[in-house]
mmCIF file of C-alpha atoms in Angstrom:
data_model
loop_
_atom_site.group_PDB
_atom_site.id
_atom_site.type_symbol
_atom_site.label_atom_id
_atom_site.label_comp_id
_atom_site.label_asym_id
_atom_site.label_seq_id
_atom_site.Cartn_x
_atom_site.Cartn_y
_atom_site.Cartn_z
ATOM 1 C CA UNK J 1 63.683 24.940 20.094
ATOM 2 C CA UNK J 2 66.136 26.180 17.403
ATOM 3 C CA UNK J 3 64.197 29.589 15.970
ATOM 4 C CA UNK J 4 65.470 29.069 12.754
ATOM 5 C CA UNK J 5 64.570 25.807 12.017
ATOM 6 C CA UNK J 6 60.550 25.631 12.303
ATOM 7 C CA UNK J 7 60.611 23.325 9.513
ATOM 8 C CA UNK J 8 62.286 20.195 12.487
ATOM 9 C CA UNK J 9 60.471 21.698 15.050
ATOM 10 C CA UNK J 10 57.149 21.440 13.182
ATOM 11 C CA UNK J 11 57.866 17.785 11.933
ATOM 12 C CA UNK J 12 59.235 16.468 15.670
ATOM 13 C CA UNK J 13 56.103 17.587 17.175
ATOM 14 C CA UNK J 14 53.431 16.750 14.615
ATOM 15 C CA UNK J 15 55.095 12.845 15.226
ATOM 16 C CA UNK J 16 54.995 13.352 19.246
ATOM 17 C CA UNK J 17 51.784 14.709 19.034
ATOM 18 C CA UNK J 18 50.054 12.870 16.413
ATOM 19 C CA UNK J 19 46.539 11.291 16.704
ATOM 20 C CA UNK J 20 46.248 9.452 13.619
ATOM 21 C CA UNK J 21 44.443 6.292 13.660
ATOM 22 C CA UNK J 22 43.495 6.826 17.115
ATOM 23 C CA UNK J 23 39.560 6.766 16.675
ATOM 24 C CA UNK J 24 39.914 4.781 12.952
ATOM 25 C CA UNK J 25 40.527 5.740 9.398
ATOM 26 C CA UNK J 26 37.506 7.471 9.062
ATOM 27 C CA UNK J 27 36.979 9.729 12.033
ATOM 28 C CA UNK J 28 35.930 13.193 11.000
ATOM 29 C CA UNK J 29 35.611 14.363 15.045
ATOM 30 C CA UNK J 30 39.061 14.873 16.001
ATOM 31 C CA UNK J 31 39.493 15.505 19.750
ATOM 32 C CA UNK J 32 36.114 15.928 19.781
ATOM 33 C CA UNK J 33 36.062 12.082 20.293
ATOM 34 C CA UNK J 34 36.960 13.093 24.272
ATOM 35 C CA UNK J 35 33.847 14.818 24.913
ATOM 36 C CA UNK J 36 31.492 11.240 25.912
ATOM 37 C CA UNK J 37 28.362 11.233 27.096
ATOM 38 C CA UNK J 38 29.687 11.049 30.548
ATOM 39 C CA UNK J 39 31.397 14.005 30.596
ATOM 40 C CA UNK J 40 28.485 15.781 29.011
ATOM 41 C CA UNK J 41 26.165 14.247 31.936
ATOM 42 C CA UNK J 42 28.659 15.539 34.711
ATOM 43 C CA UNK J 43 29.207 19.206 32.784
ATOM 44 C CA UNK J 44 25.580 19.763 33.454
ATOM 45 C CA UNK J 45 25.921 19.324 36.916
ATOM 46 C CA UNK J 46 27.880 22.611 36.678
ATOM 47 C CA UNK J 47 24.846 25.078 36.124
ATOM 48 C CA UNK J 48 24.313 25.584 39.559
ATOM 49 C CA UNK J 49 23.147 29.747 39.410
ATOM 50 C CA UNK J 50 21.622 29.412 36.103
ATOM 51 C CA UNK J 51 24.007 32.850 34.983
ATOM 52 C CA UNK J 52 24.498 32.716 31.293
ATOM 53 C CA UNK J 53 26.944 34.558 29.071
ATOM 54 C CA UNK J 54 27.435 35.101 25.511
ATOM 55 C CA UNK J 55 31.397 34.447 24.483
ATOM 56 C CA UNK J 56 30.437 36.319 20.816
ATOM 57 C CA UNK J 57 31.653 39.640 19.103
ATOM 58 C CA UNK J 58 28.900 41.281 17.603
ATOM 59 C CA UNK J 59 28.463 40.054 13.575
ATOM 60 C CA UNK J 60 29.245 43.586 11.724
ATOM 61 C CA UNK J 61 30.245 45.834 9.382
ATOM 62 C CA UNK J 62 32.737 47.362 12.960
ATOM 63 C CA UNK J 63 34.521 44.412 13.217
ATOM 64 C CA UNK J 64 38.170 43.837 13.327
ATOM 65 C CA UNK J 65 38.603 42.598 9.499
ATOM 66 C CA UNK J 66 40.706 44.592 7.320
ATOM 67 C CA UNK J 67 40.652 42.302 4.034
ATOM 68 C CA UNK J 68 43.834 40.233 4.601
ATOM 69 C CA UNK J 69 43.144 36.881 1.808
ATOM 70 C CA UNK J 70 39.829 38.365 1.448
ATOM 71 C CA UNK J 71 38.549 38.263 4.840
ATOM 72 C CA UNK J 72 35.963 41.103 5.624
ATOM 73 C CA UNK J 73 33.657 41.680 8.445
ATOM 74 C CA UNK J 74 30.035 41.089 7.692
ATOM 75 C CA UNK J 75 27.686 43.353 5.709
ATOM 76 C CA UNK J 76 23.945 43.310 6.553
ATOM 77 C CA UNK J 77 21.601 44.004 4.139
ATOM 78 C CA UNK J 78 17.762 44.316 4.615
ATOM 79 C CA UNK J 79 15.116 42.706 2.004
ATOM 80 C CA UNK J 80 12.252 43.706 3.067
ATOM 81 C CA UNK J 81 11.471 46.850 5.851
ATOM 82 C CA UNK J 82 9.252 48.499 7.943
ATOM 83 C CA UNK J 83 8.875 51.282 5.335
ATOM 84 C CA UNK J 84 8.000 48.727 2.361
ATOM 85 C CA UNK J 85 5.359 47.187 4.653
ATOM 86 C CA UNK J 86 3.421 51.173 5.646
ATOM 87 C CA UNK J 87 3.833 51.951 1.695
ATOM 88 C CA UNK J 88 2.188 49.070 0.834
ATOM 89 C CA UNK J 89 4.798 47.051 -1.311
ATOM 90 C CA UNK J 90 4.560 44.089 0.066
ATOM 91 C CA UNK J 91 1.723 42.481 -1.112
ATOM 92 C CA UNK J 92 0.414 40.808 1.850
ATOM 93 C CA UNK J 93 -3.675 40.595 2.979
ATOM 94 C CA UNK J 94 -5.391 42.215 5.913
ATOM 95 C CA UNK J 95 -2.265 44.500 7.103
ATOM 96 C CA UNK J 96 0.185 42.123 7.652
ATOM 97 C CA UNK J 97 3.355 43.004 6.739
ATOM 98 C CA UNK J 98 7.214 42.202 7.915
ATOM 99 C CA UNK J 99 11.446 42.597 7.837
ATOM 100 C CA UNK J 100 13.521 39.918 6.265
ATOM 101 C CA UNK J 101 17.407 40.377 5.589
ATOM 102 C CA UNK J 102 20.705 38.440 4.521
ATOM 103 C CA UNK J 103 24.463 38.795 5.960
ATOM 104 C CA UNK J 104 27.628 38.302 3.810
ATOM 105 C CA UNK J 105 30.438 37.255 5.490
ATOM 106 C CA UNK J 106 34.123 35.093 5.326
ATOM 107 C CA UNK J 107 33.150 32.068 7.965
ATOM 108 C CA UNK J 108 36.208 33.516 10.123
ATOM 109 C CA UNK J 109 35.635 37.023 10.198
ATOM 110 C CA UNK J 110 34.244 37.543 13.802
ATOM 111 C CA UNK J 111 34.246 33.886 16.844
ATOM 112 C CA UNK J 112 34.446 31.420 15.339
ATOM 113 C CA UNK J 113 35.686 27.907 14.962
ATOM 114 C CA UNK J 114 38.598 26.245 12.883
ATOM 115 C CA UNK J 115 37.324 23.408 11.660
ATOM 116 C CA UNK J 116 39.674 20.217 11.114
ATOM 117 C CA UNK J 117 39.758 20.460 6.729
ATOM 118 C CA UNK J 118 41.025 24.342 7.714
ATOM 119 C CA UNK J 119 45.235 23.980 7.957
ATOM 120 C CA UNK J 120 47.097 20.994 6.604
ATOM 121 C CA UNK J 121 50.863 19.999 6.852
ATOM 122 C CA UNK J 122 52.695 18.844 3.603
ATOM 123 C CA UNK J 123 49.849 18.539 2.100
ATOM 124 C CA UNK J 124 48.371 16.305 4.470
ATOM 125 C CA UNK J 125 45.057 17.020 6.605
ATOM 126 C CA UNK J 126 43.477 15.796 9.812
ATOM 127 C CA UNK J 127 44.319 11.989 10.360
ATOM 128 C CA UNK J 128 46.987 11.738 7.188
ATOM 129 C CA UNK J 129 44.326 12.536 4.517
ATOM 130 C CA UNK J 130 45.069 13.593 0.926
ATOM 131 C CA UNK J 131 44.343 17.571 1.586
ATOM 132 C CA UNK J 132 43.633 18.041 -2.203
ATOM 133 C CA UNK J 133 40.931 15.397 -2.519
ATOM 134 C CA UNK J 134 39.747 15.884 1.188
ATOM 135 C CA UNK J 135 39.307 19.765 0.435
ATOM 136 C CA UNK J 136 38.242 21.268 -3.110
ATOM 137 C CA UNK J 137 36.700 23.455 -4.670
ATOM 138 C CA UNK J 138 33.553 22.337 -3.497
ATOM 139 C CA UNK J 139 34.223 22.564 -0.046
ATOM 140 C CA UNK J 140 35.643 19.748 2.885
ATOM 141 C CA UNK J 141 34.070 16.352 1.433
ATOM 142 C CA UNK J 142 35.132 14.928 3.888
ATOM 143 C CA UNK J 143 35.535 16.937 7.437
ATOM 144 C CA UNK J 144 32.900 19.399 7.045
ATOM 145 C CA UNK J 145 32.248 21.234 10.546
ATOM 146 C CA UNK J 146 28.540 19.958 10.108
ATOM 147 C CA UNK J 147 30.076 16.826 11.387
ATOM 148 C CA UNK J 148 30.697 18.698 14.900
ATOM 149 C CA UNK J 149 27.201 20.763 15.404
ATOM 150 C CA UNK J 150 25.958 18.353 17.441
ATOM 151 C CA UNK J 151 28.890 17.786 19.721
ATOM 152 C CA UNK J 152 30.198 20.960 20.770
ATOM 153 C CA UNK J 153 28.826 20.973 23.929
ATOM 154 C CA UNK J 154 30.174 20.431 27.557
ATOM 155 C CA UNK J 155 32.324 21.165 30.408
ATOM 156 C CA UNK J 156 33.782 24.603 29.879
ATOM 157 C CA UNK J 157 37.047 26.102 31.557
ATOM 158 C CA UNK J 158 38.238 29.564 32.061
ATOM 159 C CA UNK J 159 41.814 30.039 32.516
ATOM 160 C CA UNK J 160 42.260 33.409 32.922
ATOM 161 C CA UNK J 161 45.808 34.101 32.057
ATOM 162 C CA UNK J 162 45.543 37.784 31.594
ATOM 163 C CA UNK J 163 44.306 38.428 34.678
ATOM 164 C CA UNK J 164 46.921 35.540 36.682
ATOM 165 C CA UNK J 165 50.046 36.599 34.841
ATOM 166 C CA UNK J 166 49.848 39.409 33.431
ATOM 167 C CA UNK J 167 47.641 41.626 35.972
ATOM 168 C CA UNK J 168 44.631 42.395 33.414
ATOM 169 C CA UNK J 169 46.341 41.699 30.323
ATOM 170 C CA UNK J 170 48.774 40.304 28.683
ATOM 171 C CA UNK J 171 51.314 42.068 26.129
ATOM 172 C CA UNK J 172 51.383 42.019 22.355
ATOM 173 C CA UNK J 173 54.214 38.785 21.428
ATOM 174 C CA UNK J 174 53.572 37.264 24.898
ATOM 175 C CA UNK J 175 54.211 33.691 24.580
ATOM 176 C CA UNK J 176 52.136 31.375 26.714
ATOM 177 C CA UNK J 177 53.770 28.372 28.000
ATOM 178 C CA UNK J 178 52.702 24.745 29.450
ATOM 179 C CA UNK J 179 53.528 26.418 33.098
ATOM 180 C CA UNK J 180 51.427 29.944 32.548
ATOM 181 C CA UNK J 181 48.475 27.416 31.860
ATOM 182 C CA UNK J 182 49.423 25.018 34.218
ATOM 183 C CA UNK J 183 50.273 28.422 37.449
ATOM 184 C CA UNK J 184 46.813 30.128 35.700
ATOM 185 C CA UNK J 185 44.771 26.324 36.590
ATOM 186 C CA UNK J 186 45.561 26.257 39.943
ATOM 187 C CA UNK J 187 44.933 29.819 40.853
ATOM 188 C CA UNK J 188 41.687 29.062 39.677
ATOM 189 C CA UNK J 189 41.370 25.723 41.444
ATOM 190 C CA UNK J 190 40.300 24.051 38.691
ATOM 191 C CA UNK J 191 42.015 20.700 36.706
ATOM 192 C CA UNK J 192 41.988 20.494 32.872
ATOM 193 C CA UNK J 193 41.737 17.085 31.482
ATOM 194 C CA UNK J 194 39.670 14.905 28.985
ATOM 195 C CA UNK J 195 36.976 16.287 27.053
ATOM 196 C CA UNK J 196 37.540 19.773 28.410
ATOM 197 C CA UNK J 197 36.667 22.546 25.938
ATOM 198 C CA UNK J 198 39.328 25.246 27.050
ATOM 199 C CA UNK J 199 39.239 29.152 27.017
ATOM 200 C CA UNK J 200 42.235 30.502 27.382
ATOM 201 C CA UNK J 201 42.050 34.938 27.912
ATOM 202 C CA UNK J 202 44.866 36.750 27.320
ATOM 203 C CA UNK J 203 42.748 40.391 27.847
ATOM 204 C CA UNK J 204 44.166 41.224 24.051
ATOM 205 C CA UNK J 205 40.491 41.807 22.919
ATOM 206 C CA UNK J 206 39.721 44.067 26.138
ATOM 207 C CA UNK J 207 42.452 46.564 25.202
ATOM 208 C CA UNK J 208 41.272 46.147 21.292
ATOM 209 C CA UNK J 209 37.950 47.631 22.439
ATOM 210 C CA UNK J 210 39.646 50.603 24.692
ATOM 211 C CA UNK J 211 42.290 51.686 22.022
ATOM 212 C CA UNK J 212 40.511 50.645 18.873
ATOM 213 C CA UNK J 213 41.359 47.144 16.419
ATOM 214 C CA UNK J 214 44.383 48.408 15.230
ATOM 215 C CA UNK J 215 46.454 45.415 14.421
ATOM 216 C CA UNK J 216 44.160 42.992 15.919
ATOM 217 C CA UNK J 217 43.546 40.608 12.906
ATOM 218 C CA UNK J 218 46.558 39.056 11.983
ATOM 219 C CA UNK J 219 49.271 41.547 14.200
ATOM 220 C CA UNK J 220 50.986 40.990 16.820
ATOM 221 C CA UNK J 221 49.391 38.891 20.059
ATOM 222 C CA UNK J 222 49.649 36.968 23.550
ATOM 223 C CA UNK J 223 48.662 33.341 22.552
ATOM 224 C CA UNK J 224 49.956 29.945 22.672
ATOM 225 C CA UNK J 225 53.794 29.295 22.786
ATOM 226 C CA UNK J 226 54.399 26.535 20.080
ATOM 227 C CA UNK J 227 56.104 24.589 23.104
ATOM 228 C CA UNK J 228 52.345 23.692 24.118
ATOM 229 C CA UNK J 229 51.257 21.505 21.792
ATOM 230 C CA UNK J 230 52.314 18.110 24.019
ATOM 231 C CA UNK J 231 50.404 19.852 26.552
ATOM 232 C CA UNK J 232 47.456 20.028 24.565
ATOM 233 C CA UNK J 233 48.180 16.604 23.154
ATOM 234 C CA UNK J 234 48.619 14.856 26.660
ATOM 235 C CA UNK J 235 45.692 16.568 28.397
ATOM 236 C CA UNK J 236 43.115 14.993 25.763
ATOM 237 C CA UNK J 237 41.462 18.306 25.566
ATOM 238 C CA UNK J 238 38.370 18.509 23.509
ATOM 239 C CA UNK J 239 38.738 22.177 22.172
ATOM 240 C CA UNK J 240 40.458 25.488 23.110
ATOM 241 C CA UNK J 241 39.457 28.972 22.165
ATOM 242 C CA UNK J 242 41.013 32.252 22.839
ATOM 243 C CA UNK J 243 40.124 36.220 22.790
ATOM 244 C CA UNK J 244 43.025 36.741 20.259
ATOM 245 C CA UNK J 245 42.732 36.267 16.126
ATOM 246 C CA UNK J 246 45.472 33.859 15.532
ATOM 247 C CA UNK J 247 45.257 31.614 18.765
ATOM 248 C CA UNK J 248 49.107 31.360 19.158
ATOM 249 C CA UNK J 249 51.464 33.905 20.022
ATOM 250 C CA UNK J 250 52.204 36.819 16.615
ATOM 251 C CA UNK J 251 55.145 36.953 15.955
ATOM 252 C CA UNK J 252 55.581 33.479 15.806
ATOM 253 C CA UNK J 253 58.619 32.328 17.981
ATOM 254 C CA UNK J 254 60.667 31.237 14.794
ATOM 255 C CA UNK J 255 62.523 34.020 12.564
ATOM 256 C CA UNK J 256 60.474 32.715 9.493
ATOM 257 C CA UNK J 257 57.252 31.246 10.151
ATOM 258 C CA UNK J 258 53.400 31.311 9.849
ATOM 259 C CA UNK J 259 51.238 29.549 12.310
ATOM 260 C CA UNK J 260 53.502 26.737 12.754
ATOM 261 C CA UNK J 261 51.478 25.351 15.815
ATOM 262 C CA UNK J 262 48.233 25.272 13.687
ATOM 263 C CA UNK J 263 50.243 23.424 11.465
ATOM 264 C CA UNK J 264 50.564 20.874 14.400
ATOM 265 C CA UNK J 265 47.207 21.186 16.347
ATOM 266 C CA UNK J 266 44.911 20.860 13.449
ATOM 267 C CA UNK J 267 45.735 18.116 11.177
ATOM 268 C CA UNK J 268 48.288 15.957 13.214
ATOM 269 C CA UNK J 269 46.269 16.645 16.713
ATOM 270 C CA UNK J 270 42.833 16.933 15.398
ATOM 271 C CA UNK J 271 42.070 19.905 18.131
ATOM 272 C CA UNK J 272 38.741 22.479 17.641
ATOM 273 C CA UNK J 273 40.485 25.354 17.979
ATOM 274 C CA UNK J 274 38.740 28.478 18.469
ATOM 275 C CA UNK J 275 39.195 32.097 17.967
ATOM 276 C CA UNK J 276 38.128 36.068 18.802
ATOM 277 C CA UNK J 277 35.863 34.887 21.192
ATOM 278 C CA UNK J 278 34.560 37.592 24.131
ATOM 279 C CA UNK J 279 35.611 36.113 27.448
ATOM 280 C CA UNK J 280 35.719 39.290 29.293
ATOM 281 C CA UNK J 281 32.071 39.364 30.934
ATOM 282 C CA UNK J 282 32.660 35.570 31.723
ATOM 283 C CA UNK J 283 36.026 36.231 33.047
ATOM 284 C CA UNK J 284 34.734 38.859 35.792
ATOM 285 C CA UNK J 285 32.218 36.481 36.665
ATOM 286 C CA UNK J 286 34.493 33.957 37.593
ATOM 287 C CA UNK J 287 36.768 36.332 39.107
ATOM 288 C CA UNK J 288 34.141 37.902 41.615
ATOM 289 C CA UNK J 289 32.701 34.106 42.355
ATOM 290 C CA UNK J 290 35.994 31.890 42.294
ATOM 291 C CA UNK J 291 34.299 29.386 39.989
ATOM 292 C CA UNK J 292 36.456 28.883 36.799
ATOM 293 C CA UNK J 293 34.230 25.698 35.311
ATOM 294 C CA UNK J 294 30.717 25.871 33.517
ATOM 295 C CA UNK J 295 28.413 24.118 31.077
ATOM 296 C CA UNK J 296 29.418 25.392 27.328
ATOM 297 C CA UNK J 297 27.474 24.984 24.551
ATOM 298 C CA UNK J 298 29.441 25.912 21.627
ATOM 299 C CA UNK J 299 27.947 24.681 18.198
ATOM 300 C CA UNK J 300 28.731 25.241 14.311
ATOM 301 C CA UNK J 301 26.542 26.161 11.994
ATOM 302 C CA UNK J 302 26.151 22.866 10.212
ATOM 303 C CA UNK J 303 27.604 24.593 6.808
ATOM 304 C CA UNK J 304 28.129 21.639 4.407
ATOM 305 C CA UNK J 305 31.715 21.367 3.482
ATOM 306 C CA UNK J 306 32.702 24.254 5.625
ATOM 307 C CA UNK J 307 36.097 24.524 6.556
ATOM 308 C CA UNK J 308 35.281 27.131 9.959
ATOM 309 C CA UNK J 309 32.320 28.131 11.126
ATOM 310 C CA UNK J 310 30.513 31.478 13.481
ATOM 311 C CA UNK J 311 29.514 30.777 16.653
ATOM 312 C CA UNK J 312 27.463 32.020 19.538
ATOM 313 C CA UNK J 313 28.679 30.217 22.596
ATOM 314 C CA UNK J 314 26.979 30.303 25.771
ATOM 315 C CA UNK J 315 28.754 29.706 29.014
ATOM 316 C CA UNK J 316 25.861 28.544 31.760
ATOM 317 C CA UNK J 317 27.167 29.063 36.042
#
């Protein structure tokens, strides 16, 4: 990998790597396509304790965000209160009374998922399409994350490669090759293959709670090494989400880049890649009980057009 040429680098792996035309012209699923009915039937077969965990940050206004191309954390307001509904404002009969609020919020400010309309490569998006009449101004017409709400859902894997490589954590610019995640899979004794949806901790977002967000959105990270992406090509891997903000590893491992393997995982792959999730309650599970596989539900919010999405995931043992 020459460092200062991202621009080859980018290009030979988005034609290695490329699933265009795999599921047709007009697929709108991506990898997603892996994730069959079969392998949903034999992910529930996992729940065998019936332990559940939440993967999400908490939605608000303490979040990481710090307004980079307008992204914010969430603000909460309240319509209607407990203190309308004793005074009497309300208007309802016979003492009823009740709360109702609304959030505000960038689609990507807290976990979430990228959707497939969300990076594009020469102006290209997911499966070769025309990125400025696939996504306008009035939203993806064409690869909307609604597509994916009711798919997201299946056999979950933890690989832990905080805790196998880097004792806990791993450091700010770590770079996470095909072998950490190959040395992290069999420590846990678990195989990664089709349809998987993949969660990959690099204990970044532990040591963002101890010492506070600092840099955490959009600074340097432990994530993906761009050298991964015919690993995640060839293992026909539904979806991978991390504990980090950018996924792959900050600073880039070119002298001049931005993303570059989102740039080859999103529209030439057609991965669900997902990001900031909380893996850390999940991860000492499987730690104490040496079970690194689960049922995952992971859904959208069926946002019309959307180009990401937030998301509650739930990991079932």
């Amino acid at each position: 990998m020459n460092r200062a040429d991202p621009e080859s680098a980018i290009a030979e792996a988005a034609a290695t790597c490329s699933n265009w035309g795999r599921w047709g012209a007009d697929d709108v699923l991506g990898t997603l396509n892996f994730l069959t009915e079969d392998k949903r039937r034999e992910a529930a077969a996992l729940i065998r304790k019936g332990a559940s965990f939440s993967l999400s940050q908490r939605f608000d206004v303490d979040g990481p965000q710090k307004g980079w191309r307008r992204r914010t954390n969430p603000v909460h307001t309240m319509l209607d209160t407990g203190t309308d509904a004793a005074a009497g404002l309300q208007g309802f009969p016979h003492g009823i009374g009740g709360a109702d609020d609304v959030i505000s919020m960038p689609l990507q400010c807290s976990t979430q998922w990228d959707g497939l309309g969300h990076i594009f490569d020469h102006g290209r998006a997911w499966n070769g399409r025309d990125a400025a009449t696939t996504v306008t101004s009035a939203g993806d017409l064409v690869t909307g994350i609604e597509h994916m709400a009711a798919h997201v859902a299946g056999r979950g894997v933890l690989l832990d490669v905080g805790r196998v490589i880097g004792g806990g954590e791993l450091p700010d610019g770590f770079a996470i090759t095909e072998a950490h995640l190959v040395t992290t899979a069999e420590a846990h004794g678990v195989d990664v293959g089709p349809g998987d949806i993949v969660l990959v901790r690099t204990g970044q977002l532990a040591r963002a709670r101890r010492d506070g967000w600092g840099d955490y959105a959009g600074g340097p990270a432990p994530g993906l090494s761009f050298t991964t992406a015919p690993w995640l090509h060839r293992t026909e891997i539904a979806a991978i989400a991390t504990d980090t903000w950018g996924f792959e590893v900050r600073p880039n491992e070119f002298d001049d880049a931005f993303q570059p393997l989102h740039q080859v995982v999103i529209p030439h792959i057609g991965l669900l890649v997902g990001e900031m999730w909380d893996l850390d309650a999940l991860a000492a599970d499987c730690a104490a009980d040496g079970v690194h596989e689960f049922w995952l539900t992971a859904a959208p919010l069926p946002i019309t057009g959307a180009v990401g999405s937030p998301v509650n995931p739930v990991a079932v043992k």
